[in-house]
PDB file of C-alpha atoms in Angstrom:
ATOM      1  CA  MET A   1     -17.826  13.139  -4.769  1.00 62.00           C
ATOM      2  CA  PRO A   2     -14.748  12.246  -2.705  1.00 70.00           C
ATOM      3  CA  ALA A   3     -12.683   9.205  -3.624  1.00 81.00           C
ATOM      4  CA  PRO A   4     -13.610   6.197  -1.483  1.00 88.00           C
ATOM      5  CA  ILE A   5     -11.017   4.403   0.591  1.00 92.00           C
ATOM      6  CA  HIS A   6      -9.514   1.770  -1.667  1.00 94.00           C
ATOM      7  CA  HIS A   7      -7.481  -0.234   0.809  1.00 96.00           C
ATOM      8  CA  LEU A   8      -6.219  -0.381   4.370  1.00 96.00           C
ATOM      9  CA  GLY A   9      -2.569  -1.021   5.097  1.00 96.00           C
ATOM     10  CA  TYR A  10      -0.897  -2.587   8.109  1.00 95.00           C
ATOM     11  CA  VAL A  11       2.836  -2.871   8.767  1.00 95.00           C
ATOM     12  CA  VAL A  12       3.933  -6.333   9.920  1.00 95.00           C
ATOM     13  CA  GLU A  13       7.244  -7.683  11.192  1.00 95.00           C
ATOM     14  CA  ASP A  14       7.362 -10.828   9.039  1.00 96.00           C
ATOM     15  CA  LEU A  15       5.113 -11.124   5.997  1.00 96.00           C
ATOM     16  CA  HIS A  16       5.545 -14.914   5.722  1.00 97.00           C
ATOM     17  CA  ARG A  17       4.432 -15.393   9.322  1.00 97.00           C
ATOM     18  CA  ASP A  18       1.961 -12.556   9.723  1.00 97.00           C
ATOM     19  CA  ALA A  19      -0.084 -12.804   6.496  1.00 97.00           C
ATOM     20  CA  PRO A  20      -1.248 -16.386   7.238  1.00 98.00           C
ATOM     21  CA  HIS A  21      -1.988 -15.344  10.830  1.00 97.00           C
ATOM     22  CA  PHE A  22      -3.994 -12.300   9.659  1.00 97.00           C
ATOM     23  CA  ALA A  23      -5.905 -14.567   7.251  1.00 98.00           C
ATOM     24  CA  ALA A  24      -6.666 -17.085  10.019  1.00 97.00           C
ATOM     25  CA  VAL A  25      -7.913 -14.389  12.404  1.00 97.00           C
ATOM     26  CA  THR A  26      -9.964 -12.330   9.918  1.00 96.00           C
ATOM     27  CA  GLY A  27     -10.805 -14.750   7.096  1.00 96.00           C
ATOM     28  CA  ALA A  28      -9.227 -12.277   4.668  1.00 97.00           C
ATOM     29  CA  GLY A  29      -7.299 -13.621   1.718  1.00 97.00           C
ATOM     30  CA  PRO A  30      -5.706 -15.200  -0.021  1.00 98.00           C
ATOM     31  CA  PHE A  31      -2.843 -12.691   0.044  1.00 98.00           C
ATOM     32  CA  PHE A  32      -0.772 -12.095  -3.084  1.00 98.00           C
ATOM     33  CA  ALA A  33       2.743 -10.948  -2.185  1.00 97.00           C
ATOM     34  CA  MET A  34       5.419  -9.069  -4.064  1.00 95.00           C
ATOM     35  CA  GLU A  35       8.765  -9.243  -2.316  1.00 95.00           C
ATOM     36  CA  HIS A  36      11.379  -6.481  -2.258  1.00 95.00           C
ATOM     37  CA  ILE A  37       9.355  -4.368  -4.667  1.00 92.00           C
ATOM     38  CA  PRO A  38      11.794  -2.531  -6.956  1.00 90.00           C
ATOM     39  CA  PHE A  39      11.241   1.188  -7.522  1.00 90.00           C
ATOM     40  CA  ASP A  40      12.034   3.283 -10.560  1.00 92.00           C
ATOM     41  CA  GLU A  41      12.001   6.352  -8.314  1.00 94.00           C
ATOM     42  CA  VAL A  42      11.646   6.936  -4.548  1.00 95.00           C
ATOM     43  CA  THR A  43      11.779  10.247  -2.714  1.00 94.00           C
ATOM     44  CA  TYR A  44      11.423  11.488   0.830  1.00 95.00           C
ATOM     45  CA  ARG A  45      10.567  15.194   1.136  1.00 94.00           C
ATOM     46  CA  GLY A  46      11.665  15.669  -2.481  1.00 93.00           C
ATOM     47  CA  GLU A  47      15.106  14.046  -2.085  1.00 95.00           C
ATOM     48  CA  PRO A  48      16.192  10.583  -3.290  1.00 94.00           C
ATOM     49  CA  ALA A  49      15.392   7.867  -0.756  1.00 95.00           C
ATOM     50  CA  VAL A  50      15.395   4.100  -0.218  1.00 95.00           C
ATOM     51  CA  TYR A  51      12.208   2.157   0.466  1.00 94.00           C
ATOM     52  CA  ASP A  52      12.677  -1.608   0.360  1.00 95.00           C
ATOM     53  CA  HIS A  53       9.499  -3.418   1.297  1.00 95.00           C
ATOM     54  CA  SER A  54       7.397  -6.458   0.537  1.00 96.00           C
ATOM     55  CA  SER A  55       3.617  -6.196   0.371  1.00 96.00           C
ATOM     56  CA  ALA A  56       0.790  -8.704   0.227  1.00 98.00           C
ATOM     57  CA  PHE A  57      -2.751  -7.845  -0.869  1.00 98.00           C
ATOM     58  CA  GLY A  58      -5.889  -9.750   0.051  1.00 98.00           C
ATOM     59  CA  ALA A  59      -9.622  -9.138   0.169  1.00 98.00           C
ATOM     60  CA  TRP A  60     -11.390  -8.863   3.520  1.00 96.00           C
ATOM     61  CA  GLY A  61     -14.971  -8.827   2.342  1.00 94.00           C
ATOM     62  CA  PRO A  62     -15.265  -5.793   0.052  1.00 93.00           C
ATOM     63  CA  THR A  63     -12.096  -4.198   1.488  1.00 94.00           C
ATOM     64  CA  ILE A  64      -8.599  -4.735   0.119  1.00 97.00           C
ATOM     65  CA  VAL A  65      -5.952  -5.122   2.837  1.00 97.00           C
ATOM     66  CA  GLU A  66      -2.245  -4.527   2.248  1.00 97.00           C
ATOM     67  CA  LEU A  67       0.217  -6.096   4.683  1.00 97.00           C
ATOM     68  CA  THR A  68       3.699  -4.576   4.393  1.00 95.00           C
ATOM     69  CA  GLN A  69       7.056  -5.657   5.748  1.00 96.00           C
ATOM     70  CA  VAL A  70       9.566  -2.799   5.656  1.00 95.00           C
ATOM     71  CA  HIS A  71      13.068  -4.164   5.049  1.00 95.00           C
ATOM     72  CA  ASP A  72      14.836  -0.798   4.798  1.00 95.00           C
ATOM     73  CA  ALA A  73      13.784   2.851   4.655  1.00 94.00           C
ATOM     74  CA  GLN A  74      16.331   5.651   4.322  1.00 95.00           C
ATOM     75  CA  PRO A  75      16.720   8.319   5.458  1.00 96.00           C
ATOM     76  CA  ALA A  76      15.776   7.340   8.996  1.00 94.00           C
ATOM     77  CA  ALA A  77      13.068  10.022   8.962  1.00 93.00           C
ATOM     78  CA  LEU A  78      11.249   8.047   6.247  1.00 94.00           C
ATOM     79  CA  ARG A  79      11.199   4.957   8.459  1.00 91.00           C
ATOM     80  CA  ASP A  80      10.018   7.117  11.369  1.00 90.00           C
ATOM     81  CA  SER A  81       7.149   8.435   9.213  1.00 90.00           C
ATOM     82  CA  LEU A  82       5.786   4.936   8.690  1.00 88.00           C
ATOM     83  CA  VAL A  83       3.662   3.246  11.344  1.00 82.00           C
ATOM     84  CA  GLY A  84       5.690   0.507  13.036  1.00 81.00           C
ATOM     85  CA  PRO A  85       4.674  -3.169  13.102  1.00 80.00           C
ATOM     86  CA  GLY A  86       1.659  -3.656  15.328  1.00 81.00           C
ATOM     87  CA  GLY A  87       1.139   0.099  15.590  1.00 81.00           C
ATOM     88  CA  GLY A  88      -2.386   0.086  14.189  1.00 84.00           C
ATOM     89  CA  VAL A  89      -3.453   1.168  10.732  1.00 90.00           C
ATOM     90  CA  GLY A  90      -0.310   1.821   8.689  1.00 92.00           C
ATOM     91  CA  HIS A  91      -2.138   3.799   6.015  1.00 95.00           C
ATOM     92  CA  VAL A  92      -5.376   4.242   4.153  1.00 96.00           C
ATOM     93  CA  ALA A  93      -5.247   4.546   0.396  1.00 96.00           C
ATOM     94  CA  TRP A  94      -7.404   5.741  -2.403  1.00 96.00           C
ATOM     95  CA  LEU A  95      -7.044   5.973  -6.158  1.00 96.00           C
ATOM     96  CA  ALA A  96      -7.054   9.247  -8.076  1.00 96.00           C
ATOM     97  CA  ASP A  97      -7.864   9.872 -11.714  1.00 95.00           C
ATOM     98  CA  SER A  98      -5.197  12.593 -11.583  1.00 95.00           C
ATOM     99  CA  LEU A  99      -2.480  12.085  -8.995  1.00 96.00           C
ATOM    100  CA  GLU A 100      -1.194  15.606  -9.623  1.00 96.00           C
ATOM    101  CA  HIS A 101      -4.643  17.123  -8.979  1.00 96.00           C
ATOM    102  CA  GLU A 102      -5.195  15.061  -5.809  1.00 95.00           C
ATOM    103  CA  VAL A 103      -1.757  15.978  -4.440  1.00 96.00           C
ATOM    104  CA  SER A 104      -2.547  19.652  -5.020  1.00 96.00           C
ATOM    105  CA  ARG A 105      -6.010  19.309  -3.458  1.00 94.00           C
ATOM    106  CA  LEU A 106      -4.634  17.636  -0.317  1.00 94.00           C
ATOM    107  CA  GLN A 107      -1.819  20.168   0.014  1.00 94.00           C
ATOM    108  CA  ASP A 108      -4.375  22.992  -0.276  1.00 94.00           C
ATOM    109  CA  ALA A 109      -6.243  21.298   2.599  1.00 92.00           C
ATOM    110  CA  GLY A 110      -3.070  21.378   4.726  1.00 91.00           C
ATOM    111  CA  ILE A 111      -2.071  17.707   4.348  1.00 92.00           C
ATOM    112  CA  THR A 112       1.702  17.395   3.800  1.00 93.00           C
ATOM    113  CA  PRO A 113       3.261  14.908   1.359  1.00 96.00           C
ATOM    114  CA  PHE A 114       6.387  13.173   2.629  1.00 95.00           C
ATOM    115  CA  HIS A 115       7.110  10.297   0.276  1.00 95.00           C
ATOM    116  CA  ALA A 116       6.596   9.460  -3.388  1.00 96.00           C
ATOM    117  CA  GLY A 117       7.374   6.361  -5.384  1.00 94.00           C
ATOM    118  CA  ARG A 118       7.025   4.988  -8.861  1.00 93.00           C
ATOM    119  CA  THR A 119       7.387   1.382  -9.923  1.00 89.00           C
ATOM    120  CA  GLY A 120       6.148   0.065 -13.242  1.00 84.00           C
ATOM    121  CA  PRO A 121       2.523   1.145 -13.631  1.00 84.00           C
ATOM    122  CA  ALA A 122       2.168   2.303 -10.021  1.00 89.00           C
ATOM    123  CA  SER A 123       2.753   5.885  -8.905  1.00 94.00           C
ATOM    124  CA  ALA A 124       1.915   6.945  -5.371  1.00 96.00           C
ATOM    125  CA  VAL A 125       2.336   9.855  -3.010  1.00 97.00           C
ATOM    126  CA  TRP A 126       2.207   9.414   0.761  1.00 96.00           C
ATOM    127  CA  PHE A 127       0.982  12.117   3.120  1.00 95.00           C
ATOM    128  CA  ASP A 128       1.324  12.736   6.829  1.00 93.00           C
ATOM    129  CA  GLY A 129      -2.234  12.184   8.018  1.00 88.00           C
ATOM    130  CA  GLY A 130      -1.698  14.540  10.940  1.00 81.00           C
ATOM    131  CA  GLU A 131      -4.637  15.430  13.144  1.00 83.00           C
ATOM    132  CA  VAL A 132      -7.207  14.275  10.585  1.00 85.00           C
ATOM    133  CA  PHE A 133      -6.073  10.649  10.334  1.00 88.00           C
ATOM    134  CA  GLY A 134      -3.282   9.970  12.810  1.00 87.00           C
ATOM    135  CA  HIS A 135      -1.575   7.717  10.254  1.00 92.00           C
ATOM    136  CA  PRO A 136      -0.209   8.103   6.714  1.00 94.00           C
ATOM    137  CA  ILE A 137      -2.382   8.368   3.614  1.00 95.00           C
ATOM    138  CA  GLU A 138      -1.380   6.851   0.270  1.00 96.00           C
ATOM    139  CA  VAL A 139      -2.839   8.157  -2.982  1.00 97.00           C
ATOM    140  CA  LEU A 140      -2.246   6.092  -6.110  1.00 96.00           C
ATOM    141  CA  GLN A 141      -2.684   7.072  -9.731  1.00 96.00           C
ATOM    142  CA  ARG A 142      -5.608   5.021 -11.082  1.00 96.00           C
ATOM    143  CA  ARG A 143      -4.230   2.719 -13.791  1.00 95.00           C
ATOM    144  CA  ASP A 144      -5.812  -0.189 -15.657  1.00 94.00           C
ATOM    145  CA  GLU A 145      -2.966  -2.502 -14.605  1.00 93.00           C
ATOM    146  CA  LEU A 146      -3.659  -1.801 -10.927  1.00 93.00           C
ATOM    147  CA  LEU A 147      -7.408  -2.180 -11.363  1.00 94.00           C
ATOM    148  CA  ARG A 148      -6.888  -5.592 -13.001  1.00 95.00           C
ATOM    149  CA  PHE A 149      -4.603  -6.679 -10.147  1.00 95.00           C
ATOM    150  CA  TYR A 150      -7.078  -5.608  -7.461  1.00 96.00           C
ATOM    151  CA  ALA A 151      -9.921  -7.306  -9.369  1.00 97.00           C
ATOM    152  CA  MET A 152      -7.872 -10.534  -9.416  1.00 97.00           C
ATOM    153  CA  VAL A 153      -7.341 -10.238  -5.636  1.00 97.00           C
ATOM    154  CA  ARG A 154     -11.082  -9.806  -5.072  1.00 97.00           C
ATOM    155  CA  GLU A 155     -11.990 -12.674  -7.428  1.00 97.00           C
ATOM    156  CA  ALA A 156      -9.553 -15.035  -5.679  1.00 97.00           C
ATOM    157  CA  ALA A 157     -11.367 -14.400  -2.387  1.00 97.00           C
ATOM    158  CA  VAL A 158     -14.717 -15.597  -3.745  1.00 97.00           C
ATOM    159  CA  GLY A 159     -15.232 -19.078  -2.344  1.00 96.00           C
ATOM    160  CA  TRP A 160     -11.657 -19.226  -0.993  1.00 97.00           C
ATOM    161  CA  ASP A 161     -11.276 -22.220   1.335  1.00 96.00           C
ATOM    162  CA  GLY A 162      -8.430 -20.820   3.436  1.00 96.00           C
ATOM    163  CA  SER A 163      -5.722 -22.878   1.751  1.00 96.00           C
ATOM    164  CA  GLU A 164      -2.424 -21.300   0.714  1.00 97.00           C
ATOM    165  CA  PRO A 165      -3.096 -17.957   2.451  1.00 98.00           C
ATOM    166  CA  LEU A 166       0.135 -16.369   1.178  1.00 98.00           C
ATOM    167  CA  ARG A 167       0.955 -16.613  -2.516  1.00 97.00           C
ATOM    168  CA  ILE A 168       4.249 -15.189  -3.715  1.00 96.00           C
ATOM    169  CA  MET A 169       4.096 -13.450  -7.089  1.00 93.00           C
ATOM    170  CA  THR A 170       6.988 -13.120  -9.464  1.00 82.00           C
ATOM    171  CA  GLY A 171       7.162 -10.071 -11.684  1.00 62.00           C
ATOM    172  CA  ALA A 172       4.886  -7.061 -11.657  1.00 55.00           C
ATOM    173  CA  PRO A 173       1.111  -7.405 -11.740  1.00 54.00           C
ATOM    174  CA  ALA A 174      -0.253  -7.474 -15.302  1.00 47.00           C
TER     175      ALA A 174
END
């Protein structure tokens, strides 16, 4: 059985402005934000790279939404590979029991990886979605820490009254 889509990502210009607006329009939220997420390792096409971004996660019904503000992405080709603010879906993501196996499976299907990153418990590989998707794909290694974080995001949405739509987190998710 194929892995289901875990979350949808959108690139925004200003997380502090755009997350509350997204919440007001869609009813999604609250959004939990991590600013300038530090990486232990970042690559673009196998070479060291820079990816400075802030992301906020909220529940939109059963779907997790990630809103991302890109502060810096180097080399320039990495920035060009990401969907620009307002450019539609920035990525779709799913979780894999074995990131290595899923990367190999997607490559065998002709989907090309372009970016990888590791920070704390999170490891992800990004692919050029090409003709199949038209936007990037993110595959994350399934980890208990991530599952607990996403469960917290979903639980916070139950009965949420719309107050405090953007909540800044300090430290990595537990």
